[in-house]
Short mmCIF file of C-alpha atoms in Angstrom, two decimals:
data_model
loop_
_atom_site.label_atom_id
_atom_site.label_comp_id
_atom_site.label_asym_id
_atom_site.label_seq_id
_atom_site.Cartn_x
_atom_site.Cartn_y
_atom_site.Cartn_z
CA UNK E 1365 46.47 136.42 15.49
CA UNK E 1366 45.78 134.52 18.42
CA UNK E 1367 45.78 135.86 22.08
CA UNK E 1368 47.64 133.94 24.71
CA UNK E 1369 44.86 133.99 27.32
CA UNK E 1370 41.12 134.35 27.59
CA UNK E 1371 39.67 137.82 27.96
CA UNK E 1372 38.07 138.48 31.43
CA UNK E 1373 34.23 138.82 31.00
CA UNK E 1374 33.42 142.39 32.17
CA UNK E 1375 29.86 143.06 32.01
CA UNK E 1376 27.08 144.70 34.16
CA UNK E 1377 24.77 141.62 33.45
CA UNK E 1378 27.33 138.96 34.19
CA UNK E 1379 25.65 138.24 37.55
CA UNK E 1380 22.51 136.92 35.50
CA UNK E 1381 24.46 133.61 35.26
CA UNK E 1382 24.31 132.83 38.87
CA UNK E 1383 20.67 133.28 38.71
CA UNK E 1384 19.83 131.53 35.59
CA UNK E 1385 22.45 128.84 35.19
CA UNK E 1386 22.30 126.64 38.49
CA UNK E 1387 25.15 124.90 40.05
CA UNK E 1388 24.00 121.42 38.80
CA UNK E 1389 23.69 122.45 35.20
CA UNK E 1390 25.87 120.12 33.11
CA UNK E 1391 27.54 122.84 31.26
CA UNK E 1392 28.64 124.78 34.38
CA UNK E 1393 29.92 121.62 35.79
CA UNK E 1394 32.05 120.77 32.82
CA UNK E 1395 33.46 124.40 32.79
CA UNK E 1396 34.34 123.87 36.48
CA UNK E 1397 35.81 120.31 35.75
CA UNK E 1398 37.94 120.86 32.77
CA UNK E 1399 40.86 123.41 32.33
CA UNK E 1400 40.50 124.15 28.59
CA UNK E 1401 43.74 126.06 28.17
CA UNK E 1402 45.31 122.74 26.70
CA UNK E 1403 43.48 123.92 23.45
CA UNK E 1404 45.91 126.96 23.33
CA UNK E 1405 48.83 124.60 23.56
CA UNK E 1406 47.60 122.18 20.85
CA UNK E 1407 46.69 124.82 18.43
CA UNK E 1408 49.38 127.47 18.90
CA UNK E 1409 51.08 126.35 15.70
CA UNK E 1410 47.99 126.91 13.65
CA UNK E 1411 47.83 130.56 14.41
CA UNK E 1412 50.12 133.57 13.71
CA UNK E 1413 51.18 134.84 17.22
CA UNK E 1414 52.20 138.56 16.23
CA UNK E 1415 50.36 139.61 13.02
CA UNK E 1416 46.87 140.00 11.72
CA UNK E 1417 43.71 140.83 13.53
CA UNK E 1418 42.71 138.84 16.63
CA UNK E 1419 41.15 135.47 15.88
CA UNK E 1420 37.96 134.16 17.56
CA UNK E 1421 39.16 132.70 20.99
CA UNK E 1422 39.99 128.86 19.83
CA UNK E 1423 38.73 127.69 23.19
CA UNK E 1424 35.31 129.16 22.36
CA UNK E 1425 35.33 127.51 18.87
CA UNK E 1426 36.27 124.23 20.31
CA UNK E 1427 33.47 124.70 22.90
CA UNK E 1428 31.06 125.16 20.00
CA UNK E 1429 31.99 121.92 18.56
CA UNK E 1430 31.65 120.17 22.04
CA UNK E 1431 28.11 121.60 22.24
CA UNK E 1432 27.42 120.22 18.86
CA UNK E 1433 28.41 116.76 19.94
CA UNK E 1434 26.37 116.93 23.23
CA UNK E 1435 23.15 118.37 21.69
CA UNK E 1436 23.41 116.84 18.29
CA UNK E 1437 22.60 120.19 16.41
CA UNK E 1438 23.94 121.69 13.07
CA UNK E 1439 26.29 124.55 12.86
CA UNK E 1440 23.50 127.02 12.33
CA UNK E 1441 21.23 125.88 15.06
CA UNK E 1442 23.99 125.53 17.66
CA UNK E 1443 25.06 129.31 16.95
CA UNK E 1444 21.30 130.31 16.79
CA UNK E 1445 20.71 128.78 20.27
CA UNK E 1446 23.74 130.36 21.60
CA UNK E 1447 22.04 133.79 21.12
CA UNK E 1448 19.44 133.16 23.72
CA UNK E 1449 20.53 130.17 25.88
CA UNK E 1450 22.25 131.60 28.83
CA UNK E 1451 23.91 128.26 29.75
CA UNK E 1452 25.44 128.16 26.29
CA UNK E 1453 26.74 131.67 26.70
CA UNK E 1454 28.21 131.07 30.16
CA UNK E 1455 29.83 127.88 28.96
CA UNK E 1456 31.36 129.86 25.90
CA UNK E 1457 32.73 132.40 28.14
CA UNK E 1458 30.61 135.27 26.72
CA UNK E 1459 28.87 138.06 28.42
CA UNK E 1460 25.05 138.07 28.11
CA UNK E 1461 24.97 140.86 25.73
CA UNK E 1462 27.79 139.63 23.38
CA UNK E 1463 27.04 138.84 19.92
CA UNK E 1464 27.57 135.38 18.58
CA UNK E 1465 30.03 134.15 15.71
CA UNK E 1466 28.88 133.48 12.04
CA UNK E 1467 28.25 129.68 11.71
CA UNK E 1468 30.61 129.46 8.69
CA UNK E 1469 33.43 130.29 11.23
CA UNK E 1470 33.03 126.64 12.43
CA UNK E 1471 33.58 125.25 9.04
CA UNK E 1472 36.79 127.16 8.84
CA UNK E 1473 37.89 126.12 12.31
CA UNK E 1474 37.46 122.42 11.39
CA UNK E 1475 39.20 122.67 8.11
CA UNK E 1476 42.00 125.09 8.84
CA UNK E 1477 42.73 124.75 12.67
CA UNK E 1478 41.98 121.15 13.44
CA UNK E 1479 43.35 119.49 10.27
CA UNK E 1480 46.46 117.22 10.75
CA UNK E 1481 45.78 116.84 14.55
CA UNK E 1482 45.42 113.72 16.47
CA UNK E 1483 42.43 115.13 18.09
CA UNK E 1484 41.04 111.74 19.03
CA UNK E 1485 43.93 110.58 21.04
CA UNK E 1486 44.61 114.05 22.57
CA UNK E 1487 41.03 114.48 24.10
CA UNK E 1488 40.80 110.69 25.35
CA UNK E 1489 44.17 111.35 27.09
CA UNK E 1490 42.95 114.59 28.63
CA UNK E 1491 39.80 112.72 30.15
CA UNK E 1492 41.69 109.88 31.32
CA UNK E 1493 44.22 112.11 33.12
CA UNK E 1494 41.44 113.87 34.71
CA UNK E 1495 39.79 110.66 35.87
CA UNK E 1496 43.30 109.58 37.42
CA UNK E 1497 43.58 113.10 39.01
CA UNK E 1498 40.10 112.61 40.66
CA UNK E 1499 41.09 109.16 41.86
CA UNK E 1500 38.02 107.69 40.00
CA UNK E 1501 39.78 105.41 37.78
CA UNK E 1502 40.65 102.51 39.75
CA UNK E 1503 40.30 99.31 37.56
CA UNK E 1504 42.96 97.54 35.71
CA UNK E 1505 40.46 95.90 33.19
CA UNK E 1506 39.58 97.31 29.85
CA UNK E 1507 36.44 96.03 27.82
CA UNK E 1508 36.99 96.22 24.06
CA UNK E 1509 34.43 96.20 21.29
CA UNK E 1510 33.54 97.94 17.93
CA UNK E 1511 30.55 100.20 16.98
CA UNK E 1512 29.37 100.91 13.41
CA UNK E 1513 28.76 104.40 11.85
CA UNK E 1514 26.90 104.58 8.61
CA UNK E 1515 28.56 106.81 5.88
CA UNK E 1516 26.83 110.16 5.54
CA UNK E 1517 26.04 109.31 1.71
CA UNK E 1518 25.24 105.73 2.27
CA UNK E 1519 26.19 104.60 -1.22
CA UNK E 1520 23.58 107.18 -2.49
CA UNK E 1521 24.53 109.53 -5.22
CA UNK E 1522 24.85 113.23 -4.44
CA UNK E 1523 21.69 113.99 -6.27
CA UNK E 1524 19.78 111.30 -4.39
CA UNK E 1525 20.89 113.07 -1.11
CA UNK E 1526 19.76 116.53 -2.01
CA UNK E 1527 16.54 115.17 -3.37
CA UNK E 1528 15.87 113.35 -0.13
CA UNK E 1529 16.71 116.57 2.07
CA UNK E 1530 14.57 118.69 -0.42
CA UNK E 1531 11.56 116.23 -0.11
CA UNK E 1532 11.78 116.27 3.77
CA UNK E 1533 11.85 120.23 3.72
CA UNK E 1534 8.84 120.38 1.27
CA UNK E 1535 6.98 117.68 3.45
CA UNK E 1536 7.28 119.88 6.40
CA UNK E 1537 6.18 122.99 4.70
CA UNK E 1538 3.18 121.50 3.19
CA UNK E 1539 2.12 120.24 6.64
CA UNK E 1540 2.19 124.05 7.77
CA UNK E 1541 0.47 125.53 4.57
CA UNK E 1542 -0.78 123.47 1.64
CA UNK E 1543 -1.29 126.69 -0.35
CA UNK E 1544 2.50 127.13 -1.09
CA UNK E 1545 2.41 124.10 -3.39
CA UNK E 1546 1.39 126.23 -6.49
CA UNK E 1547 4.27 128.63 -5.56
CA UNK E 1548 7.16 126.36 -5.20
CA UNK E 1549 9.86 126.32 -7.61
CA UNK E 1550 9.47 123.70 -10.22
CA UNK E 1551 11.35 120.46 -9.48
CA UNK E 1552 14.51 119.50 -11.30
CA UNK E 1553 13.51 116.48 -13.75
CA UNK E 1554 16.92 115.45 -15.05
CA UNK E 1555 19.79 113.77 -13.55
CA UNK E 1556 22.31 116.56 -13.85
CA UNK E 1557 23.91 117.43 -10.36
CA UNK E 1558 24.33 121.19 -11.06
CA UNK E 1559 20.70 121.44 -11.90
CA UNK E 1560 19.55 119.68 -8.69
CA UNK E 1561 21.87 122.05 -6.65
CA UNK E 1562 20.30 124.97 -8.46
CA UNK E 1563 16.83 123.82 -7.70
CA UNK E 1564 17.68 123.42 -3.97
CA UNK E 1565 18.94 126.86 -3.76
CA UNK E 1566 15.72 128.17 -5.29
CA UNK E 1567 13.83 126.10 -2.84
CA UNK E 1568 15.76 127.52 0.14
CA UNK E 1569 15.39 131.13 -1.23
CA UNK E 1570 11.56 130.76 -1.76
CA UNK E 1571 11.07 129.30 1.80
CA UNK E 1572 13.14 132.05 3.40
CA UNK E 1573 11.83 135.07 1.49
CA UNK E 1574 8.25 134.26 0.32
CA UNK E 1575 6.75 131.41 2.31
CA UNK E 1576 6.41 133.24 5.64
CA UNK E 1577 7.05 130.40 7.65
CA UNK E 1578 10.83 130.08 7.44
CA UNK E 1579 11.17 131.14 11.32
CA UNK E 1580 8.96 128.35 12.51
CA UNK E 1581 11.12 126.04 14.48
CA UNK E 1582 9.69 122.84 12.79
CA UNK E 1583 10.79 124.20 9.37
CA UNK E 1584 14.08 125.56 10.63
CA UNK E 1585 15.77 122.23 11.16
CA UNK E 1586 15.17 120.77 7.56
CA UNK E 1587 15.95 124.05 6.30
CA UNK E 1588 19.37 124.60 7.82
CA UNK E 1589 20.15 121.00 7.03
CA UNK E 1590 19.55 121.35 3.43
CA UNK E 1591 21.46 124.84 3.24
CA UNK E 1592 24.33 123.15 5.24
CA UNK E 1593 24.60 120.39 2.50
CA UNK E 1594 24.65 122.94 -0.36
CA UNK E 1595 27.01 125.47 1.01
CA UNK E 1596 29.25 123.55 3.21
CA UNK E 1597 29.43 120.25 1.43
CA UNK E 1598 29.28 121.03 -2.24
CA UNK E 1599 32.91 120.05 -2.77
CA UNK E 1600 32.12 116.58 -1.01
CA UNK E 1601 28.82 116.11 -3.11
CA UNK E 1602 31.00 116.50 -6.21
CA UNK E 1603 32.87 113.48 -5.24
CA UNK E 1604 29.65 111.39 -5.77
CA UNK E 1605 30.24 109.09 -2.77
CA UNK E 1606 32.18 109.06 0.49
CA UNK E 1607 35.75 108.21 -0.65
CA UNK E 1608 36.78 106.39 2.44
CA UNK E 1609 33.70 104.58 3.50
CA UNK E 1610 33.72 100.69 2.84
CA UNK E 1611 31.28 97.92 3.29
CA UNK E 1612 31.56 96.00 6.47
CA UNK E 1613 29.60 93.16 7.97
CA UNK E 1614 27.89 92.98 11.30
CA UNK E 1615 26.94 89.32 10.68
CA UNK E 1616 26.88 86.96 7.92
CA UNK E 1617 23.73 88.32 6.40
CA UNK E 1618 24.06 92.05 7.69
CA UNK E 1619 26.13 94.61 6.09
CA UNK E 1620 26.57 98.40 6.43
CA UNK E 1621 28.43 101.02 4.48
CA UNK E 1622 30.70 103.35 6.45
CA UNK E 1623 33.13 103.08 9.49
CA UNK E 1624 34.16 101.16 12.55
CA UNK E 1625 35.09 102.62 15.83
CA UNK E 1626 37.10 100.18 17.89
CA UNK E 1627 36.81 101.01 21.63
CA UNK E 1628 38.59 100.15 24.85
CA UNK E 1629 36.66 101.04 28.08
CA UNK E 1630 37.25 100.70 31.73
CA UNK E 1631 34.79 98.98 34.05
CA UNK E 1632 34.07 102.49 35.39
CA UNK E 1633 32.72 103.14 31.81
CA UNK E 1634 35.32 105.54 30.75
CA UNK E 1635 36.93 105.19 27.16
CA UNK E 1636 40.56 104.98 27.30
CA UNK E 1637 41.30 104.53 23.60
CA UNK E 1638 39.74 104.43 20.29
CA UNK E 1639 40.91 103.68 16.77
CA UNK E 1640 38.61 104.69 13.83
CA UNK E 1641 38.82 102.55 10.58
CA UNK E 1642 37.08 102.08 7.46
CA UNK E 1643 34.19 99.47 7.57
CA UNK E 1644 35.87 96.44 6.27
CA UNK E 1645 38.89 96.30 8.90
CA UNK E 1646 39.14 93.29 11.15
CA UNK E 1647 38.11 93.92 14.81
CA UNK E 1648 40.71 91.59 16.41
CA UNK E 1649 43.69 93.25 14.65
CA UNK E 1650 43.04 96.43 16.47
CA UNK E 1651 43.47 94.97 19.99
CA UNK E 1652 47.30 95.45 20.42
CA UNK E 1653 46.75 99.32 19.57
CA UNK E 1654 43.79 99.72 21.89
CA UNK E 1655 46.01 98.21 24.78
CA UNK E 1656 49.14 100.12 24.05
CA UNK E 1657 46.82 103.44 23.62
CA UNK E 1658 45.04 102.79 27.05
CA UNK E 1659 48.61 102.30 28.73
CA UNK E 1660 49.89 105.49 27.09
CA UNK E 1661 46.96 107.43 28.43
CA UNK E 1662 47.98 106.27 31.99
CA UNK E 1663 45.74 103.14 32.33
CA UNK E 1664 47.46 99.92 33.87
CA UNK E 1665 46.08 97.20 31.82
CA UNK E 1666 45.98 93.51 33.43
CA UNK E 1667 42.82 92.12 31.93
CA UNK E 1668 41.10 92.53 28.67
CA UNK E 1669 37.49 91.80 28.19
CA UNK E 1670 36.11 91.12 24.69
CA UNK E 1671 34.25 88.83 22.30
CA UNK E 1672 35.31 86.14 20.18
CA UNK E 1673 36.76 88.45 17.50
CA UNK E 1674 39.65 89.31 19.98
CA UNK E 1675 40.67 85.56 20.69
CA UNK E 1676 42.75 85.04 17.60
CA UNK E 1677 46.14 83.42 18.07
CA UNK E 1678 48.25 86.56 17.57
CA UNK E 1679 46.35 88.08 20.48
CA UNK E 1680 46.62 85.25 22.70
CA UNK E 1681 50.46 85.16 22.27
CA UNK E 1682 50.65 89.15 22.70
CA UNK E 1683 48.64 89.16 25.88
CA UNK E 1684 50.63 86.22 27.35
CA UNK E 1685 53.91 87.92 26.51
CA UNK E 1686 52.76 91.09 28.26
CA UNK E 1687 51.16 89.22 31.29
CA UNK E 1688 47.62 90.37 30.47
CA UNK E 1689 44.59 88.32 31.02
CA UNK E 1690 42.33 87.99 27.78
CA UNK E 1691 39.02 87.19 28.79
CA UNK E 1692 37.54 86.34 25.18
CA UNK E 1693 35.92 83.12 24.13
CA UNK E 1694 37.80 80.90 21.43
CA UNK E 1695 35.82 80.71 18.15
CA UNK E 1696 33.74 77.46 18.32
CA UNK E 1697 35.51 76.28 15.26
CA UNK E 1698 38.57 75.88 17.48
CA UNK E 1699 37.01 74.39 20.50
CA UNK E 1700 34.40 72.05 18.72
CA UNK E 1701 35.24 71.81 15.11
CA UNK E 1702 32.92 72.66 12.11
CA UNK E 1703 31.90 69.11 11.07
CA UNK E 1704 28.64 67.47 11.74
CA UNK E 1705 28.52 64.59 13.98
CA UNK E 1706 27.40 62.10 11.47
CA UNK E 1707 30.45 63.18 9.21
CA UNK E 1708 33.12 62.76 11.88
CA UNK E 1709 35.61 59.97 11.57
CA UNK E 1710 36.58 58.04 14.80
CA UNK E 1711 40.19 58.13 16.27
CA UNK E 1712 41.54 54.67 17.12
CA UNK E 1713 43.99 55.42 19.86
CA UNK E 1714 45.82 51.83 19.49
CA UNK E 1715 46.66 52.37 15.85
CA UNK E 1716 47.05 56.13 16.20
CA UNK E 1717 44.92 56.49 12.99
CA UNK E 1718 41.37 57.66 12.12
CA UNK E 1719 38.68 55.24 10.97
CA UNK E 1720 36.14 56.26 8.34
CA UNK E 1721 32.37 55.76 8.89
CA UNK E 1722 32.59 52.51 6.60
CA UNK E 1723 35.20 51.18 8.92
CA UNK E 1724 38.28 51.66 6.84
CA UNK E 1725 41.46 52.82 8.67
CA UNK E 1726 43.94 55.32 7.30
CA UNK E 1727 47.04 54.07 5.83
CA UNK E 1728 49.40 56.97 6.66
CA UNK E 1729 49.50 60.53 8.14
CA UNK E 1730 51.40 63.71 7.67
CA UNK E 1731 51.72 67.11 9.51
CA UNK E 1732 51.00 70.38 7.44
CA UNK E 1733 51.82 73.77 8.03
CA UNK E 1734 54.65 75.54 9.81
CA UNK E 1735 55.02 75.79 13.62
CA UNK E 1736 55.11 78.80 15.37
CA UNK E 1737 53.18 80.91 12.93
CA UNK E 1738 49.60 82.61 13.41
CA UNK E 1739 47.92 79.43 11.78
CA UNK E 1740 47.63 76.10 13.55
CA UNK E 1741 49.18 73.20 11.96
CA UNK E 1742 47.01 70.50 10.47
CA UNK E 1743 47.38 66.54 10.90
CA UNK E 1744 46.21 64.87 7.66
CA UNK E 1745 45.21 61.25 7.50
CA UNK E 1746 45.33 59.39 4.04
CA UNK E 1747 43.05 56.55 3.02
CA UNK E 1748 43.33 53.81 0.37
CA UNK E 1749 41.82 55.69 -2.65
CA UNK E 1750 41.02 52.24 -4.22
CA UNK E 1751 38.88 51.17 -1.42
CA UNK E 1752 37.05 54.51 -1.42
CA UNK E 1753 36.07 54.05 -4.92
CA UNK E 1754 34.18 50.89 -4.21
CA UNK E 1755 32.81 52.05 -0.72
CA UNK E 1756 28.99 51.85 -0.44
CA UNK E 1757 29.18 55.11 1.67
CA UNK E 1758 31.25 56.95 -0.93
CA UNK E 1759 28.54 59.57 -1.68
CA UNK E 1760 29.27 62.73 -0.03
CA UNK E 1761 32.61 61.50 1.21
CA UNK E 1762 34.68 60.52 -1.87
CA UNK E 1763 34.62 62.68 -5.07
CA UNK E 1764 34.71 60.81 -8.37
CA UNK E 1765 38.08 61.01 -10.02
CA UNK E 1766 40.00 62.12 -6.93
CA UNK E 1767 43.51 60.72 -6.70
CA UNK E 1768 43.50 60.67 -2.93
CA UNK E 1769 41.00 60.81 0.11
CA UNK E 1770 42.25 62.58 3.10
CA UNK E 1771 41.00 63.73 6.67
CA UNK E 1772 42.39 66.61 8.40
CA UNK E 1773 42.27 67.85 12.07
CA UNK E 1774 43.56 70.99 13.61
CA UNK E 1775 46.31 70.54 15.99
CA UNK E 1776 45.60 72.89 18.96
CA UNK E 1777 48.36 75.26 19.86
CA UNK E 1778 49.65 75.61 23.40
CA UNK E 1779 47.89 79.10 23.46
CA UNK E 1780 44.47 77.57 22.42
CA UNK E 1781 44.92 74.59 25.00
CA UNK E 1782 45.41 77.12 27.83
CA UNK E 1783 42.66 79.44 26.64
CA UNK E 1784 40.29 76.49 26.45
CA UNK E 1785 41.02 75.74 30.19
CA UNK E 1786 41.01 79.35 31.19
CA UNK E 1787 37.39 79.79 29.71
CA UNK E 1788 36.07 77.14 32.19
CA UNK E 1789 37.26 78.94 35.30
CA UNK E 1790 34.80 80.99 37.45
CA UNK E 1791 36.97 83.90 37.14
CA UNK E 1792 36.53 83.92 33.39
CA UNK E 1793 32.78 83.48 33.58
CA UNK E 1794 32.56 86.41 36.18
CA UNK E 1795 34.64 88.83 34.21
CA UNK E 1796 32.74 87.97 30.80
CA UNK E 1797 29.65 89.47 32.48
CA UNK E 1798 31.21 92.97 32.41
CA UNK E 1799 31.12 92.95 28.73
CA UNK E 1800 27.51 94.45 28.53
CA UNK E 1801 28.84 97.78 29.87
CA UNK E 1802 30.49 98.64 26.43
CA UNK E 1803 27.24 97.84 24.57
CA UNK E 1804 25.62 100.37 26.71
CA UNK E 1805 28.14 102.76 25.93
CA UNK E 1806 27.89 102.08 22.11
CA UNK E 1807 24.15 102.87 22.49
CA UNK E 1808 24.81 106.12 24.20
CA UNK E 1809 27.19 107.31 21.49
CA UNK E 1810 24.56 106.37 18.82
CA UNK E 1811 21.26 107.58 20.31
CA UNK E 1812 22.38 110.43 22.29
CA UNK E 1813 25.33 111.92 20.30
CA UNK E 1814 24.25 111.14 16.70
CA UNK E 1815 27.19 108.50 16.16
CA UNK E 1816 24.96 106.20 14.12
CA UNK E 1817 25.57 108.22 10.91
CA UNK E 1818 28.63 110.18 9.97
CA UNK E 1819 28.08 114.07 9.96
CA UNK E 1820 30.53 114.64 7.12
CA UNK E 1821 32.41 112.44 4.37
CA UNK E 1822 35.87 111.04 4.64
CA UNK E 1823 37.93 109.31 7.39
CA UNK E 1824 39.29 112.60 8.73
CA UNK E 1825 35.82 114.01 9.28
CA UNK E 1826 34.76 110.80 11.07
CA UNK E 1827 37.74 111.20 13.28
CA UNK E 1828 36.73 114.57 14.23
CA UNK E 1829 33.31 113.35 15.03
CA UNK E 1830 34.44 110.48 17.01
CA UNK E 1831 37.11 112.59 19.06
CA UNK E 1832 34.17 115.24 20.05
CA UNK E 1833 31.55 112.37 20.78
CA UNK E 1834 33.94 110.49 22.92
CA UNK E 1835 35.05 113.53 24.73
CA UNK E 1836 31.59 114.34 25.54
CA UNK E 1837 30.48 111.04 26.98
CA UNK E 1838 33.76 110.75 28.96
CA UNK E 1839 33.17 114.18 30.58
CA UNK E 1840 29.43 113.21 31.34
CA UNK E 1841 30.70 109.95 32.84
CA UNK E 1842 33.33 111.70 35.06
CA UNK E 1843 30.65 114.23 36.29
CA UNK E 1844 28.63 111.34 37.30
CA UNK E 1845 31.50 109.39 39.13
CA UNK E 1846 32.47 112.67 40.87
CA UNK E 1847 28.93 113.20 42.20
#
C-alpha cells in the first residue's frame, strides 16, 4: 500500500543536518530545487492504495536510483553508504537514526514499479519544465548527436563474465593476503555455466566468512559486483548474451556491441530529448523524433546543429517544411562526388554531353530514378561500345564483354543546392562551432555517470539507465546555471 504524502521527519537529531550538510552541498541543492511529488502521480497505478502493509516511500526508492546514477555505485554500496553518509540520509528524507532498506528492494522497485513506464521522456520533460520555470532556457537551437554504450555482456558468454569478475576479486584478495591462495575453493575447470555459478558462490562465501578481509573497502567493491551478478542477474546470464544489443559502427574500421543514445541538447547544455536504440540504427533517421520530443517538452526549436549524418534529404525536406534551419554539412559525396580527378569525364557544354578521357563523346543520355523521392535522380550518358572495345585507354574504364558503357552523374535536388549555398554563409560557420558542447556532454555521461557500459542487459534496462543518467546531468547543469 502506498501513502499519499511523505512522512514528516521527527527526530531529536534532525538538527544535525544543518551542521553536517552545508547549504552548498549538491544533494541539499537538488532537494530544494526539485519537487519530487511527481513520482507519486506517475507511480500511483503501480501500487495498491487501500490494502496491504505500507510500501517503502517511492520517492525514497527513486532517490536511491538517482544516487546510483550520480555516484556510479552498486545497489549494495549505495545502500551501505546511506547508513553513515548524512548528506545521503538528508537527501533520502530519513532521520539520522533511521535504518536503511535492503539492497534487493531496489531490484524489485526497478522490475515491478518502473516497468512499462516512459521514464526517459518523463524525467527529461521535468528538467526542461524546471529550466523554463527558472528562466534559464533561452536558446531556440538544439545540438544533436549520438553517444555509444557498450553492452554489459559485450559479446562474451555468461561464463566468461563470471570468470572475469571472479578473477578480479581473487586478484584484490591476493594483493591483501597471499596466504589465502591455498584455502580458496578449487576453480571450475569445465564449460558448464551452473558449475561456474556454484564456484562463484563458494568463492563469495569463503571471502565473507573465512578470509578475514571481507570488510576491507578495496575488497568490497569487486565482492559486491560479483554477488550482484550472481544474485540479481542469473536470469540474464542464462540468456547467454544481451538479447537486444547489436553491433554498430563508429567509423569504417571501428565497431562496438551495444546501444546508441540519440541526444538533443540546447546551447545552455540541457538535454531536451533522447531516443535509445540498438547499436545498428541510423543516426539521421532519429532527427525528426528528437525535434518533436524537444518541442513537446516545451522547447521552441528554430535551429538544429549536427554533423553530416543529419543532412540526409528527408531531413532537409522536413526542416524546410517546419521552418527550421539545419546546420549540418552535406556528405562530401554530394558536394564533391566520389571519383578521382583522373577518372572524371569532361562536360562539353556546347554539345550537352560528356567526353571521355580518350576524347570520345557520348552518343545519348537518359534520366534515371523517380522525381520527388528521397534519392536523387541520375543522368546517365551512353558511349559507343564498339569504340570502347578498341580504345587504348580501355583498361580500368571498359569491362571486356560489356554490352554498354555509361557514365552517370547525380542531379542535385533543390534541397541540396540550397544547403550547399547555406553551408558557405558566415551564420552557418558560426553556428557549427557550437557542436563541441554536445561532445563534452557525451563525455560527462560516460566518464562521470558510467554511461560507457550498460549496467544491465536488454533495451529496457538501457532506457532506465539512460533516464537516470540524463536526469542527473540535467539537474547538475540547472544548479550550475541557477548559481
